[in-house]
CSV table of C-alpha atoms and ligand atoms in Angstrom, one decimal:
chain,number,residue,atom,x,y,z
A,720,MET,CA,55.8,93.1,78.7
A,721,SER,CA,53.6,90.2,78.2
A,722,CYS,CA,50.3,90.4,76.6
A,723,ILE,CA,47.6,90.8,79.3
A,724,SER,CA,44.8,89.4,77.1
A,725,CYS,CA,46.4,85.9,76.8
A,726,LYS,CA,49.7,86.0,78.5
A,727,CYS,CA,51.7,85.1,75.6
A,728,SER,CA,54.8,86.6,74.8
A,729,GLY,CA,53.5,89.2,72.3
A,730,LYS,CA,55.1,92.6,72.6
A,731,ILE,CA,51.8,94.3,72.1
A,732,SER,CA,49.4,94.3,75.3
A,733,GLU,CA,46.3,94.5,73.5
A,734,ALA,CA,44.7,91.6,71.4
A,735,ILE,CA,43.6,91.7,67.6
A,736,LEU,CA,40.6,89.6,67.0
A,737,VAL,CA,40.7,87.9,63.4
A,738,THR,CA,37.0,86.6,62.3
A,739,GLY,CA,37.4,84.0,59.9
A,740,GLY,CA,40.8,83.3,61.2
A,741,GLY,CA,40.8,79.4,60.1
A,742,GLY,CA,40.4,80.5,56.4
A,743,TYR,CA,42.6,81.2,53.6
A,744,VAL,CA,43.4,84.9,54.1
A,745,GLY,CA,42.6,84.8,57.5
A,746,SER,CA,45.2,82.4,58.5
A,747,HIS,CA,47.8,84.3,56.5
A,748,THR,CA,47.0,87.5,58.2
A,749,VAL,CA,47.4,85.9,61.5
A,750,VAL,CA,51.1,84.6,60.6
A,751,GLU,CA,51.9,88.4,59.6
A,752,LEU,CA,50.2,89.5,63.2
A,753,LEU,CA,52.2,87.0,65.0
A,754,ASN,CA,55.4,87.7,63.3
A,755,ALA,CA,55.0,91.4,64.1
A,756,ASN,CA,54.7,90.6,67.7
A,757,TYR,CA,50.7,90.8,68.0
A,758,CYS,CA,48.5,89.0,70.2
A,759,VAL,CA,45.8,87.2,68.2
A,760,VAL,CA,42.7,85.9,69.1
A,761,ALA,CA,40.9,84.2,66.4
A,762,ILE,CA,37.1,83.1,65.9
A,763,ASP,CA,35.6,80.9,63.2
A,764,ASN,CA,32.6,78.8,62.8
A,765,LEU,CA,34.4,76.2,60.8
A,766,SER,CA,32.2,76.2,57.9
A,767,ASN,CA,35.0,76.4,55.6
A,768,CYS,CA,37.9,75.3,57.4
A,769,PHE,CA,39.0,71.8,58.8
A,770,SER,CA,39.1,70.9,62.3
A,771,GLY,CA,40.3,67.7,63.5
A,772,GLU,CA,37.9,67.3,66.3
A,773,LYS,CA,34.6,69.0,66.6
A,774,HIS,CA,34.9,72.6,67.4
A,775,ASP,CA,38.7,72.4,67.9
A,776,LYS,CA,41.4,74.8,66.7
A,777,PRO,CA,41.5,74.6,62.8
A,778,GLU,CA,44.2,72.8,61.4
A,779,SER,CA,45.4,75.8,59.3
A,780,LEU,CA,45.9,77.7,62.9
A,781,LYS,CA,47.6,74.5,64.2
A,782,ARG,CA,50.2,75.1,61.5
A,783,VAL,CA,50.3,78.7,62.1
A,784,GLU,CA,51.5,78.0,65.6
A,785,LYS,CA,54.0,75.4,64.7
A,786,LEU,CA,55.2,77.7,61.9
A,787,THR,CA,55.4,80.6,64.3
A,788,GLY,CA,56.3,79.2,67.4
A,789,LYS,CA,53.3,81.1,69.0
A,790,LYS,CA,50.1,80.7,70.5
A,791,ILE,CA,46.6,81.7,69.2
A,792,ASP,CA,43.7,81.8,71.4
A,793,PHE,CA,40.8,80.3,69.1
A,794,TYR,CA,37.1,80.1,69.9
A,795,TYR,CA,34.6,78.3,67.8
A,796,VAL,CA,32.1,81.2,67.5
A,797,ASP,CA,29.7,82.2,64.9
A,798,ILE,CA,29.5,85.9,64.4
A,799,ARG,CA,25.5,85.5,64.3
A,800,LYS,CA,25.6,84.6,68.0
A,801,LYS,CA,25.7,87.9,69.9
A,802,ASP,CA,26.4,86.6,73.3
A,803,ASP,CA,29.1,84.0,72.4
A,804,LEU,CA,30.8,87.0,70.5
A,805,ASP,CA,30.4,89.2,73.6
A,806,LYS,CA,32.1,86.3,75.9
A,807,VAL,CA,35.2,86.7,73.6
A,808,PHE,CA,35.2,90.6,73.7
A,809,LYS,CA,34.5,90.3,77.7
A,810,LYS,CA,37.4,87.6,78.0
A,811,HIS,CA,40.4,89.6,76.0
A,812,LYS,CA,41.2,93.3,75.6
A,813,ILE,CA,40.7,93.5,71.8
A,814,SER,CA,42.0,96.5,70.3
A,815,ALA,CA,40.9,96.0,66.8
A,816,VAL,CA,38.9,93.6,64.7
A,817,ILE,CA,40.1,92.2,61.2
A,818,HIS,CA,37.0,90.9,59.8
A,819,PHE,CA,37.1,88.1,57.4
A,820,ALA,CA,34.4,85.9,58.2
A,821,ALA,CA,31.8,85.1,55.4
A,822,LEU,CA,30.7,83.1,52.9
A,823,LYS,CA,32.3,83.6,49.8
A,824,SER,CA,31.4,81.7,46.7
A,825,VAL,CA,29.6,84.0,43.9
A,826,GLY,CA,28.0,80.9,42.2
A,827,GLU,CA,26.6,79.4,45.6
A,828,SER,CA,25.4,82.9,46.4
A,829,THR,CA,22.9,83.0,43.7
A,830,GLN,CA,21.5,79.8,44.9
A,831,ILE,CA,20.8,80.5,48.6
A,832,PRO,CA,21.1,84.2,48.5
A,833,LEU,CA,19.5,84.2,51.9
A,834,GLU,CA,22.3,82.3,53.7
A,835,TYR,CA,24.8,84.9,52.1
A,836,TYR,CA,22.7,88.0,53.7
A,837,GLU,CA,22.4,86.3,56.9
A,838,ASN,CA,26.0,85.2,57.3
A,839,ASN,CA,27.7,88.2,55.5
A,840,VAL,CA,25.3,91.1,56.6
A,841,GLY,CA,23.5,90.1,59.5
A,842,GLY,CA,26.8,88.6,61.1
A,843,SER,CA,28.5,91.4,60.4
A,844,ASN,CA,26.0,94.1,62.0
A,845,THR,CA,25.7,91.6,64.9
A,846,LEU,CA,29.7,91.7,65.0
A,847,PHE,CA,29.8,95.7,64.8
A,848,GLN,CA,27.1,95.8,67.6
A,849,VAL,CA,29.2,94.1,70.0
A,850,MET,CA,32.4,95.8,69.0
A,851,GLN,CA,30.3,99.0,69.9
A,852,GLU,CA,29.0,97.7,73.1
A,853,ASN,CA,32.6,96.5,74.3
A,854,GLY,CA,34.2,100.1,73.1
A,855,VAL,CA,36.4,98.7,70.1
A,856,LYS,CA,36.5,101.2,67.4
A,857,ASN,CA,39.3,99.8,65.0
A,858,LEU,CA,38.0,97.7,62.3
A,859,VAL,CA,39.6,96.3,59.2
A,860,TYR,CA,37.0,94.8,56.8
A,861,SER,CA,37.8,92.1,54.1
A,862,SER,CA,35.8,93.2,51.3
A,863,SER,CA,35.6,92.1,47.6
A,864,ALA,CA,36.4,93.4,44.2
A,865,THR,CA,33.0,92.4,43.3
A,866,VAL,CA,31.7,95.6,45.0
A,867,TYR,CA,32.6,97.6,41.7
A,868,GLY,CA,30.2,95.5,39.7
A,869,LEU,CA,30.7,95.5,35.9
A,870,PRO,CA,33.7,97.9,35.5
A,871,GLN,CA,33.2,101.3,34.3
A,872,PHE,CA,37.0,101.9,33.4
A,873,LEU,CA,39.9,99.9,33.9
A,874,PRO,CA,42.1,99.4,35.8
A,875,LEU,CA,40.0,99.6,39.2
A,876,THR,CA,40.8,102.3,41.4
A,877,GLU,CA,39.5,103.4,44.8
A,878,ASN,CA,37.7,106.0,42.9
A,879,HIS,CA,35.6,103.6,40.8
A,880,PRO,CA,31.8,103.7,41.9
A,881,THR,CA,30.8,100.6,44.1
A,882,GLY,CA,27.4,99.0,44.5
A,883,GLN,CA,26.2,99.9,40.8
A,884,GLY,CA,25.7,96.9,38.8
A,885,CYS,CA,26.9,94.3,41.4
A,886,THR,CA,26.5,91.1,39.5
A,887,ASN,CA,25.6,88.7,42.5
A,888,PRO,CA,24.4,88.3,46.2
A,889,TYR,CA,27.8,88.0,47.2
A,890,GLY,CA,29.3,90.9,45.8
A,891,LYS,CA,25.8,92.9,47.4
A,892,THR,CA,26.6,91.6,50.8
A,893,LYS,CA,30.1,93.0,50.6
A,894,TYR,CA,28.8,96.1,49.5
A,895,PHE,CA,26.0,96.5,52.0
A,896,VAL,CA,28.7,96.0,54.8
A,897,GLU,CA,30.8,98.4,53.4
A,898,GLU,CA,27.9,100.9,53.5
A,899,ILE,CA,27.2,99.9,57.1
A,900,GLY,CA,30.6,100.6,57.7
A,901,LYS,CA,30.7,104.1,56.5
A,902,ASP,CA,27.3,105.0,58.3
A,903,LEU,CA,29.1,103.9,61.3
A,904,CYS,CA,31.9,105.9,60.7
A,905,ASN,CA,29.4,109.1,59.9
A,906,ALA,CA,27.7,108.5,63.1
A,907,PHE,CA,30.7,107.6,65.3
A,908,PRO,CA,33.7,109.8,63.8
A,909,ASN,CA,36.1,108.3,66.5
A,910,ILE,CA,35.6,105.0,64.6
A,911,ILE,CA,38.6,103.8,62.2
A,912,SER,CA,37.6,101.7,59.6
A,913,SER,CA,39.3,100.3,56.5
A,914,MET,CA,37.7,98.4,53.9
A,915,GLY,CA,39.9,95.9,51.8
A,916,GLN,CA,38.7,95.2,48.2
A,917,TYR,CA,40.4,92.2,47.0
A,918,LEU,CA,41.5,92.3,43.4
A,919,ASN,CA,42.8,88.7,43.4
A,920,ALA,CA,44.3,86.0,45.5
A,921,ASP,CA,46.4,83.1,44.7
A,922,VAL,CA,49.1,81.2,46.3
A,923,LYS,CA,51.6,84.0,46.8
A,924,GLY,CA,49.1,85.8,48.9
A,925,ALA,CA,46.4,88.6,48.6
A,926,TYR,CA,46.5,91.5,46.3
A,927,TYR,CA,44.1,93.8,47.6
A,928,ARG,CA,43.7,97.8,48.0
A,929,TYR,CA,42.3,99.6,51.0
A,930,GLN,CA,39.8,102.3,51.3
A,931,SER,CA,39.6,104.1,54.6
A,932,TYR,CA,36.6,105.8,55.7
A,933,ILE,CA,36.7,108.8,58.2
A,934,PRO,CA,40.3,108.0,59.6
A,935,VAL,CA,40.0,110.1,62.4
A,936,GLY,CA,42.0,108.9,65.9
B,592,UPG,O1,29.5,83.0,58.7
B,592,UPG,C1,30.6,82.6,58.6
B,592,UPG,C2,31.1,82.3,57.1
B,592,UPG,C3,32.5,81.7,57.4
B,592,UPG,N1,33.5,81.7,58.3
B,592,UPG,C4,34.9,81.3,58.0
B,592,UPG,O2,35.2,82.4,57.6
B,592,UPG,C5,36.2,81.9,56.8
B,592,UPG,C6,36.5,82.3,55.4
B,592,UPG,O3,37.7,82.1,54.8
B,592,UPG,P1,37.6,81.0,53.6
B,592,UPG,O4,36.4,80.7,52.9
B,592,UPG,O5,38.9,80.5,53.3
B,592,UPG,O6,37.8,82.6,52.5
B,592,UPG,P2,39.0,83.5,51.9
B,592,UPG,O7,39.3,82.9,50.6
B,592,UPG,O8,39.8,83.5,53.2
B,592,UPG,O9,38.3,84.6,51.7
B,592,UPG,C7,38.7,85.9,52.1
B,592,UPG,O10,38.5,86.9,51.1
B,592,UPG,C8,37.2,87.2,50.4
B,592,UPG,C9,37.5,88.1,49.2
B,592,UPG,O11,38.1,87.3,48.2
B,592,UPG,C10,36.5,87.7,51.4
B,592,UPG,O12,35.1,87.8,50.9
B,592,UPG,C11,36.5,86.9,52.7
B,592,UPG,O13,35.8,87.6,53.5
B,592,UPG,C12,37.9,86.7,53.1
B,592,UPG,O14,37.7,85.6,54.1
B,592,UPG,C13,36.5,80.3,56.9
B,592,UPG,O15,37.4,79.7,57.8
B,592,UPG,C14,35.0,80.1,57.5
B,592,UPG,O16,35.1,78.7,58.2
B,592,UPG,C15,32.7,82.1,59.4
B,592,UPG,O17,33.4,81.9,60.6
B,592,UPG,N2,31.5,82.8,59.7
C-alpha cells in the first residue's frame, strides 16, 4: 500500500508529523521513522538548521533523503502560526505528532526569556490546538532533563519530581509544556501523550526516558 498522504512508498498509510524535523534529534528521528517505513511530514522554521535556499528543505533532511532513498514532505512552518500549521494538517492525514521544535539554549534563555516562552510554550499550545481541531490524538513531546531542576536524588528516575527548582527559563518552558500535556490528557482521556526527558545527547544518538501520561487508546 502506498501512503495516501504523499504517495510515497511508505507501508503505513498515515503520516507522522515531526516538528523541528530539520534539527539534530528531529532529523535523526526522521531517519528511524523512514527506516521503519513510516511516511514523514516535517516542519521547521529553520531558526537552527541550514537551508541552502531561503525556506527550502533543510540540508539535514536532504541528506536523510539521500541516506534512506525516501522522500520527506517538508514545509517551512513556524509552530506559532496557526493557519500555516492547519494547512499542513489539512493536506496530510497525520496520525501522530513528534514535537521537537523549540529553542534549546539554557544560557540564551536567561537573556531572552520571553522568546523562549513564546516559541516553546506559545508555539506548543498552538500546535496542540491545531492537533485537537484536526482530531490528532497521538503526541510524543521532546522534553528535557532540565525539568528535574536540581536533583533531589541520583540517578534521576521518572519518579523524580519535576518543576521544582528549575534553574533557567528553558527548563521551565519544557516543564510548562509537560503540564499542558498532562492537563490535555486529563480533559480528553483518549489522547495518548509521551514526554521524553533527555538525560544527555551525543553523536551516537540521544539517551532519554519516557513518561507516558494517561496511555489510553
Ligand atoms: O520555534 C521554533 C524553534 C526551533 N525550531 C527548529 O527546531 C529544531 C530544533 O533542533 P535543534 O536546535 O537541533 O535542537 P536538538 O538538539 O535537536 O534539541 C532536541 O532536544 C532538546 C533536549 O535536549 C529539546 O529541548 C528540543 O526540543 C529537541 O529538538 C531546529 O531545526 C529549529 O530550526 C522550530 O521549528 N521552531
